[in-house]
Amino acid sequence: MTMTSALESGRPPQQILDNLWLFPPNRDCRGGSSWWLDLDPEPVLIDCPPLTEASLQALHDLASDRSARILLTSREGHGRLRRLQERLGWPVLVQEQEAYLLPGVQPLETFVDSHITASGLRLLWTPGPTPGSCVVHAPAPLDVLFCGRLLIPVQEGEMAPLRHRRTFHWPRQQLSLQRLRDWIPPESSPALASGAGLGALRGGRLAPFDSWSPAQSDLLPQD
């Protein structure tokens, strides 16, 4: 029996937009969300989906004959990344402060403050939720901001920065949010795609950029 055949069958990703897919919640990432962006010349997988037969088959089908790239928005999105990467062979890109968490993952590339991928995605280091947290902006015509755990769904159509026991540095998270607003082009108002669980959106998948609520500064229980 191969290792792949021993995996759970799982469920395939759901297509959200013409070139955007959302994978089922990943219990290895506290129910987090992983996204696929179908771009040329290099499609990308943002954070780690559940390691299931359905995920692997979907990724092979979506990539077709292209070499994709895996982008990680924080250590809370790693899941079973090493095992997934062994099967796919795709390069992984992560902010440099969290590369040490991925021993044996090759090829592994890092960035410091910002980065632009071959397909024009813009990455920005946004420490706070974890030391190496980052966001990924897909410019127009898609215009979506993949915000990792920097912004968490709190109710239908609304996201907020949440402070909990796993938060690395709350004041730095507030500074990262201020920097993010300055970093987004003034003519852009990207939809928000969180890397956390999306249950609070009550069936929604994306939230408007102007839907940020005030930060919840009280220490919340660990989810």
Coordinates of C-alpha atoms in Angstrom, one line a residue:
M1 CA 0.0 0.0 0.0
T2 CA 1.4 3.4 -1.0
M3 CA 1.4 6.3 1.4
T4 CA -1.0 8.2 -0.9
S5 CA -3.6 5.3 -0.9
A6 CA -3.6 5.4 2.9
L7 CA -4.8 9.0 3.0
E8 CA -8.3 10.0 3.8
S9 CA -10.5 10.5 0.7
G10 CA -11.5 14.0 1.7
R11 CA -13.4 16.6 -0.3
P12 CA -12.3 18.6 -3.4
P13 CA -11.9 22.4 -3.3
Q14 CA -14.8 24.7 -4.1
Q15 CA -14.5 27.1 -7.0
I16 CA -15.3 30.6 -5.7
L17 CA -14.4 32.8 -8.7
D18 CA -13.2 32.0 -12.3
N19 CA -9.6 31.5 -11.1
L20 CA -10.0 31.1 -7.3
W21 CA -10.7 27.9 -5.3
L22 CA -11.1 27.3 -1.6
F23 CA -10.1 24.0 0.0
P24 CA -12.1 22.4 2.9
P25 CA -11.0 23.4 6.4
N26 CA -7.8 21.9 7.5
R27 CA -7.9 20.5 11.0
D28 CA -4.1 20.4 11.0
C29 CA -4.2 24.2 10.8
R30 CA -7.0 24.7 13.5
G31 CA -9.6 24.6 10.8
G32 CA -7.8 27.1 8.6
S33 CA -8.5 27.9 5.0
S34 CA -6.2 27.3 2.0
W35 CA -6.7 28.9 -1.4
W36 CA -5.7 28.1 -5.0
L37 CA -5.1 30.9 -7.5
D38 CA -5.0 29.9 -11.2
L39 CA -2.5 32.3 -12.6
D40 CA -0.1 32.2 -15.5
P41 CA 2.8 31.5 -15.8
E42 CA 2.8 30.3 -12.2
P43 CA -0.3 29.3 -10.3
V44 CA -0.1 29.4 -6.5
L45 CA -1.4 27.5 -3.5
I46 CA -1.8 29.8 -0.5
D47 CA -1.3 27.8 2.8
C48 CA -1.6 24.1 3.3
P49 CA -4.9 22.3 2.5
P50 CA -5.9 19.0 4.2
L51 CA -3.6 16.2 3.1
T52 CA -6.2 14.0 1.4
E53 CA -6.5 12.1 -1.8
A54 CA -9.1 14.7 -3.0
S55 CA -6.7 17.6 -2.3
L56 CA -3.8 15.9 -4.1
Q57 CA -5.9 15.0 -7.2
A58 CA -7.3 18.5 -7.4
L59 CA -3.9 20.1 -7.2
H60 CA -2.6 17.9 -9.9
D61 CA -5.6 18.7 -12.1
L62 CA -5.5 22.4 -11.4
A63 CA -1.8 22.8 -12.0
S64 CA -2.0 20.7 -15.2
D65 CA 1.5 20.7 -16.7
R66 CA 2.6 23.9 -14.9
S67 CA 4.9 24.2 -11.9
A68 CA 3.0 25.9 -9.1
R69 CA 4.3 27.6 -6.0
I70 CA 3.2 27.3 -2.4
L71 CA 3.0 30.5 -0.4
L72 CA 2.7 30.3 3.4
T73 CA 1.1 33.3 5.2
S74 CA 2.1 32.1 8.7
R75 CA 3.2 29.1 10.8
E76 CA -0.5 28.5 11.5
G77 CA -1.0 27.6 7.8
H78 CA 1.8 25.0 7.6
G79 CA -0.2 21.9 8.4
R80 CA 1.4 18.8 6.9
L81 CA 3.3 20.9 4.4
R82 CA 6.4 18.7 4.2
R83 CA 4.4 15.6 3.2
L84 CA 2.3 17.6 0.7
Q85 CA 5.5 19.1 -0.8
E86 CA 7.1 15.7 -1.1
R87 CA 4.3 14.6 -3.4
L88 CA 4.1 17.7 -5.5
G89 CA 7.7 18.9 -5.7
W90 CA 6.6 22.5 -5.8
P91 CA 8.8 25.3 -4.4
V92 CA 7.7 26.9 -1.2
L93 CA 8.0 30.6 -0.3
V94 CA 7.8 31.8 3.3
Q95 CA 8.9 34.9 5.2
E96 CA 12.4 34.2 6.5
Q97 CA 11.6 34.2 10.2
E98 CA 9.5 31.0 9.9
A99 CA 11.7 29.0 7.5
Y100 CA 13.4 27.2 10.4
L101 CA 10.0 25.5 11.0
L102 CA 10.3 23.6 7.7
P103 CA 13.4 21.4 7.9
G104 CA 13.7 19.1 4.9
V105 CA 11.4 21.1 2.7
Q106 CA 13.1 21.7 -0.7
P107 CA 13.1 23.9 -2.6
L108 CA 12.4 26.5 0.1
E109 CA 12.7 30.2 -0.7
T110 CA 12.4 33.1 1.7
F111 CA 11.8 36.8 1.5
V112 CA 12.4 39.6 4.1
D113 CA 10.1 42.6 3.8
S114 CA 8.2 42.2 0.5
H115 CA 8.2 40.1 -2.7
I116 CA 6.6 39.9 -6.1
T117 CA 6.0 36.5 -7.7
A118 CA 6.4 35.6 -11.3
S119 CA 2.6 36.0 -11.8
G120 CA 2.6 39.5 -10.2
L121 CA 1.3 38.6 -6.7
R122 CA 2.6 41.1 -4.0
L123 CA 3.7 39.8 -0.6
L124 CA 4.1 42.0 2.5
W125 CA 5.6 40.9 5.8
T126 CA 3.0 41.6 8.5
P127 CA 4.3 40.3 11.9
G128 CA 2.1 40.1 14.9
P129 CA -0.1 37.0 14.7
T130 CA 3.2 35.1 14.3
P131 CA 6.8 36.4 13.7
G132 CA 6.7 35.6 10.0
S133 CA 3.1 36.4 9.1
C134 CA 2.5 37.9 5.7
V135 CA -0.3 38.9 3.3
V136 CA -0.7 38.3 -0.4
H137 CA -2.3 40.7 -2.7
A138 CA -3.6 39.6 -6.1
P139 CA -4.1 42.8 -8.1
A140 CA -6.9 43.6 -10.5
P141 CA -8.7 42.1 -12.3
L142 CA -8.9 39.6 -9.4
D143 CA -8.2 42.1 -6.6
V144 CA -8.2 39.8 -3.5
L145 CA -6.1 40.2 -0.4
F146 CA -5.2 36.9 1.2
C147 CA -4.7 38.1 4.8
G148 CA -3.7 34.8 6.6
R149 CA -4.5 35.2 10.3
L150 CA -4.0 38.9 10.4
L151 CA -7.8 39.3 10.0
I152 CA -10.2 36.7 11.2
P153 CA -13.9 36.4 10.3
V154 CA -16.0 37.5 13.3
Q155 CA -19.5 37.7 11.7
E156 CA -21.2 37.7 8.3
G157 CA -19.3 40.0 6.0
E158 CA -17.0 41.2 8.7
M159 CA -13.4 40.5 9.8
A160 CA -11.2 41.8 12.6
P161 CA -7.8 41.4 14.1
L162 CA -8.1 39.1 17.2
R163 CA -5.8 38.8 20.1
H164 CA -5.6 35.3 21.7
R165 CA -3.1 33.2 23.6
R166 CA -1.2 32.3 20.5
T167 CA -0.7 35.9 19.3
F168 CA 3.0 36.6 19.0
H169 CA 3.0 40.4 19.5
W170 CA -0.3 42.4 19.6
P171 CA 1.2 45.9 19.2
R172 CA 3.2 44.8 16.2
Q173 CA 0.0 43.3 14.7
Q174 CA -1.6 46.8 15.1
L175 CA 1.4 48.4 13.3
S176 CA 1.2 45.7 10.6
L177 CA -2.5 46.6 10.0
Q178 CA -1.6 50.3 9.7
R179 CA 1.2 49.5 7.2
L180 CA -1.1 47.3 5.2
R181 CA -3.6 50.1 4.6
D182 CA -0.7 52.3 3.3
W183 CA 0.6 49.4 1.2
I184 CA -2.6 48.7 -0.7
P185 CA -2.8 50.9 -3.8
P186 CA -5.3 53.8 -3.2
E187 CA -7.3 52.8 -6.3
S188 CA -7.7 49.2 -5.0
S189 CA -10.3 47.8 -2.6
P190 CA -9.5 44.1 -2.5
A191 CA -11.9 41.5 -1.2
L192 CA -10.6 39.8 2.0
A193 CA -9.7 36.1 2.0
S194 CA -8.8 34.9 5.4
G195 CA -6.5 31.9 6.2
A196 CA -8.5 31.2 9.3
G197 CA -11.8 29.2 9.6
L198 CA -14.6 30.9 7.7
G199 CA -17.6 29.7 9.8
A200 CA -18.4 33.1 11.2
L201 CA -19.1 34.3 7.6
R202 CA -22.2 32.1 7.6
G203 CA -21.7 30.6 4.2
G204 CA -19.7 33.5 2.8
R205 CA -16.2 33.1 1.6
L206 CA -14.9 36.6 1.0
A207 CA -15.5 39.9 2.9
P208 CA -15.3 43.5 1.6
F209 CA -12.1 45.3 2.2
D210 CA -13.9 48.0 4.2
S211 CA -15.5 45.5 6.5
W212 CA -12.7 45.6 9.2
S213 CA -14.2 46.0 12.6
P214 CA -12.2 47.6 15.5
A215 CA -9.5 45.3 16.9
Q216 CA -10.6 43.0 19.7
S217 CA -7.9 43.6 22.3
D218 CA -9.2 41.4 25.1
L219 CA -7.3 38.1 25.4
L220 CA -9.5 35.5 23.8
P221 CA -9.4 31.7 24.6
Q222 CA -7.2 29.6 22.3
D223 CA -9.4 28.2 19.5

